[in-house]
Amino acid sequence: MPFFMEEAEKNTQENKEKIVERFYLLAFLYGFVGLTVSAFSEEALFILTTEEFHNAKYLVPIFIIQILLGVPSYLSVNQIMFAGKLIYNIPVSIVSLSANIILNIILIPEYGALGAVISTAISSIFAAIMLLYFGAKAFPLPYVISKLVKYFISLLFSSLILS
């Protein structure tokens, strides 16, 4: 956040590009750590927990994907805060909360804990997309949406292969 605020204050195209490059670097680092955790989660669960928790190995990759899909919100929240448009957080919170409640009602009776994880992941995706939109509206930055989409698709497939 301090880096973002300092560079955004200068408000030049060069500084905006520095912000985006730093974001891409952080997204890559989060992705690497997330995939590493996902790859070794089964072993960690077997070593650190009792047998009744071993089934959580199916939930960990979904949690990791949910966290990684929220990475763009780190940038978007800063954009909204810098622009002073905190009012944009209200519709994001309402949609995310509503989606989570509705999906929990639908998925938990059918799938149990897996349904709760899936509903949280889906509502987080809605929140991340809305924050990305509102962030771009509040303080435009020169990031490429298609690059982000390709990055997240590759993370998704990598996570599925590792789990």
Short mmCIF file of C-alpha atoms in Angstrom, two decimals:
data_model
loop_
_atom_site.label_atom_id
_atom_site.label_comp_id
_atom_site.label_asym_id
_atom_site.label_seq_id
_atom_site.Cartn_x
_atom_site.Cartn_y
_atom_site.Cartn_z
CA MET A 1 0.00 0.00 0.00
CA PRO A 2 2.73 2.58 0.76
CA PHE A 3 4.35 1.90 -2.61
CA PHE A 4 0.99 2.26 -4.35
CA MET A 5 0.13 5.51 -2.59
CA GLU A 6 3.54 7.08 -3.24
CA GLU A 7 3.49 6.20 -6.93
CA ALA A 8 -0.18 7.10 -7.39
CA GLU A 9 0.42 10.50 -5.81
CA LYS A 10 2.85 11.33 -8.65
CA ASN A 11 0.04 10.51 -11.13
CA THR A 12 2.19 10.02 -14.23
CA GLN A 13 1.88 7.24 -16.79
CA GLU A 14 5.34 5.98 -15.83
CA ASN A 15 4.36 5.70 -12.17
CA LYS A 16 1.12 3.95 -13.04
CA GLU A 17 3.11 1.42 -15.04
CA LYS A 18 5.39 0.87 -12.03
CA ILE A 19 2.32 0.13 -9.91
CA VAL A 20 1.05 -2.41 -12.45
CA GLU A 21 4.45 -4.09 -12.77
CA ARG A 22 4.69 -4.42 -8.98
CA PHE A 23 1.16 -5.86 -8.95
CA TYR A 24 2.11 -8.46 -11.59
CA LEU A 25 5.16 -9.42 -9.51
CA LEU A 26 3.09 -9.78 -6.33
CA ALA A 27 0.43 -11.79 -8.17
CA PHE A 28 3.13 -14.15 -9.45
CA LEU A 29 4.61 -14.54 -5.96
CA TYR A 30 1.20 -15.22 -4.40
CA GLY A 31 0.49 -17.73 -7.16
CA PHE A 32 3.79 -19.53 -6.61
CA VAL A 33 3.26 -19.73 -2.85
CA GLY A 34 -0.37 -20.80 -3.30
CA LEU A 35 0.53 -23.58 -5.72
CA THR A 36 3.32 -24.74 -3.43
CA VAL A 37 0.95 -24.91 -0.47
CA SER A 38 -1.61 -26.70 -2.60
CA ALA A 39 0.96 -29.22 -3.83
CA PHE A 40 2.06 -30.20 -0.33
CA SER A 41 -1.23 -29.79 1.54
CA GLU A 42 -2.04 -33.49 1.52
CA GLU A 43 1.30 -34.39 3.10
CA ALA A 44 0.97 -31.59 5.65
CA LEU A 45 -2.51 -32.75 6.60
CA PHE A 46 -1.33 -36.34 7.09
CA ILE A 47 1.60 -35.24 9.23
CA LEU A 48 -0.09 -32.51 11.27
CA THR A 49 -3.65 -33.76 11.78
CA THR A 50 -5.58 -36.81 12.85
CA GLU A 51 -7.28 -39.14 10.41
CA GLU A 52 -10.65 -37.40 10.60
CA PHE A 53 -9.14 -34.26 9.02
CA HIS A 54 -7.44 -36.03 6.11
CA ASN A 55 -10.46 -35.44 3.86
CA ALA A 56 -9.70 -31.71 4.03
CA LYS A 57 -7.09 -32.36 1.33
CA TYR A 58 -9.90 -31.85 -1.18
CA LEU A 59 -10.81 -28.47 0.29
CA VAL A 60 -7.35 -26.91 0.42
CA PRO A 61 -6.91 -26.43 -3.37
CA ILE A 62 -10.30 -24.72 -3.54
CA PHE A 63 -9.31 -22.40 -0.69
CA ILE A 64 -6.03 -21.63 -2.44
CA ILE A 65 -7.81 -20.87 -5.71
CA GLN A 66 -10.26 -18.63 -3.84
CA ILE A 67 -7.41 -16.70 -2.23
CA LEU A 68 -5.53 -16.38 -5.52
CA LEU A 69 -8.62 -15.13 -7.34
CA GLY A 70 -8.84 -12.39 -4.72
CA VAL A 71 -5.35 -11.09 -5.55
CA PRO A 72 -6.65 -8.39 -7.97
CA SER A 73 -8.62 -6.91 -5.09
CA TYR A 74 -5.31 -5.95 -3.45
CA LEU A 75 -4.77 -3.55 -6.33
CA SER A 76 -8.41 -2.51 -6.68
CA VAL A 77 -8.89 -1.65 -3.03
CA ASN A 78 -5.87 0.66 -3.23
CA GLN A 79 -7.27 2.30 -6.35
CA ILE A 80 -10.60 2.92 -4.62
CA MET A 81 -8.96 4.21 -1.44
CA PHE A 82 -6.61 6.55 -3.32
CA ALA A 83 -9.51 8.02 -5.29
CA GLY A 84 -11.55 8.43 -2.09
CA LYS A 85 -14.46 6.46 -3.56
CA LEU A 86 -15.08 4.19 -0.59
CA ILE A 87 -18.77 4.21 -1.44
CA TYR A 88 -17.88 1.64 -4.14
CA ASN A 89 -17.33 -0.93 -1.40
CA ILE A 90 -21.03 -0.99 -0.51
CA PRO A 91 -22.36 -2.71 -3.66
CA VAL A 92 -19.40 -5.11 -3.63
CA SER A 93 -20.16 -6.12 -0.05
CA ILE A 94 -23.89 -6.48 -0.70
CA VAL A 95 -23.45 -8.64 -3.82
CA SER A 96 -20.73 -10.78 -2.25
CA LEU A 97 -22.67 -11.32 0.96
CA SER A 98 -25.90 -12.08 -0.89
CA ALA A 99 -24.20 -14.53 -3.25
CA ASN A 100 -22.49 -16.26 -0.34
CA ILE A 101 -25.72 -16.63 1.67
CA ILE A 102 -27.74 -17.89 -1.30
CA LEU A 103 -25.04 -20.32 -2.39
CA ASN A 104 -24.60 -21.56 1.18
CA ILE A 105 -28.33 -22.27 1.42
CA ILE A 106 -28.19 -24.18 -1.86
CA LEU A 107 -24.83 -25.98 -1.61
CA ILE A 108 -24.27 -26.83 2.06
CA PRO A 109 -27.24 -29.22 2.43
CA GLU A 110 -26.12 -31.06 -0.71
CA TYR A 111 -22.31 -31.03 -0.37
CA GLY A 112 -21.53 -30.11 3.26
CA ALA A 113 -18.16 -28.45 3.86
CA LEU A 114 -17.27 -28.65 0.17
CA GLY A 115 -20.41 -26.64 -0.60
CA ALA A 116 -19.39 -23.97 1.91
CA VAL A 117 -15.94 -23.70 0.36
CA ILE A 118 -17.34 -23.51 -3.15
CA SER A 119 -19.90 -20.84 -2.20
CA THR A 120 -17.19 -18.76 -0.54
CA ALA A 121 -14.97 -19.10 -3.60
CA ILE A 122 -17.75 -18.06 -5.98
CA SER A 123 -18.77 -15.05 -3.89
CA SER A 124 -15.10 -14.02 -3.67
CA ILE A 125 -14.86 -14.17 -7.46
CA PHE A 126 -17.89 -11.87 -7.73
CA ALA A 127 -16.30 -9.46 -5.26
CA ALA A 128 -12.94 -9.50 -7.07
CA ILE A 129 -14.56 -8.79 -10.45
CA MET A 130 -16.63 -5.95 -9.04
CA LEU A 131 -13.64 -4.47 -7.21
CA LEU A 132 -11.61 -4.68 -10.41
CA TYR A 133 -14.34 -2.77 -12.25
CA PHE A 134 -14.77 -0.11 -9.57
CA GLY A 135 -11.01 0.24 -9.09
CA ALA A 136 -10.55 0.88 -12.80
CA LYS A 137 -13.34 3.43 -12.66
CA ALA A 138 -11.93 5.21 -9.58
CA PHE A 139 -8.24 5.36 -10.57
CA PRO A 140 -7.48 3.86 -14.01
CA LEU A 141 -4.26 1.88 -14.35
CA PRO A 142 -2.73 0.37 -17.51
CA TYR A 143 -3.14 -3.31 -16.63
CA VAL A 144 -4.28 -5.80 -19.23
CA ILE A 145 -7.38 -7.80 -18.32
CA SER A 146 -6.55 -10.58 -20.78
CA LYS A 147 -3.16 -11.03 -19.08
CA LEU A 148 -4.89 -11.41 -15.71
CA VAL A 149 -7.42 -13.87 -17.13
CA LYS A 150 -4.64 -16.00 -18.69
CA TYR A 151 -2.74 -15.91 -15.40
CA PHE A 152 -5.74 -17.11 -13.39
CA ILE A 153 -6.64 -19.80 -15.90
CA SER A 154 -3.07 -21.12 -15.75
CA LEU A 155 -3.24 -21.05 -11.92
CA LEU A 156 -6.51 -22.94 -12.00
CA PHE A 157 -5.19 -25.66 -14.29
CA SER A 158 -1.92 -25.90 -12.39
CA SER A 159 -3.82 -26.26 -9.13
CA LEU A 160 -6.04 -28.96 -10.58
CA ILE A 161 -3.02 -30.87 -11.87
CA LEU A 162 -1.22 -30.63 -8.53
CA SER A 163 -4.18 -31.79 -6.47
#
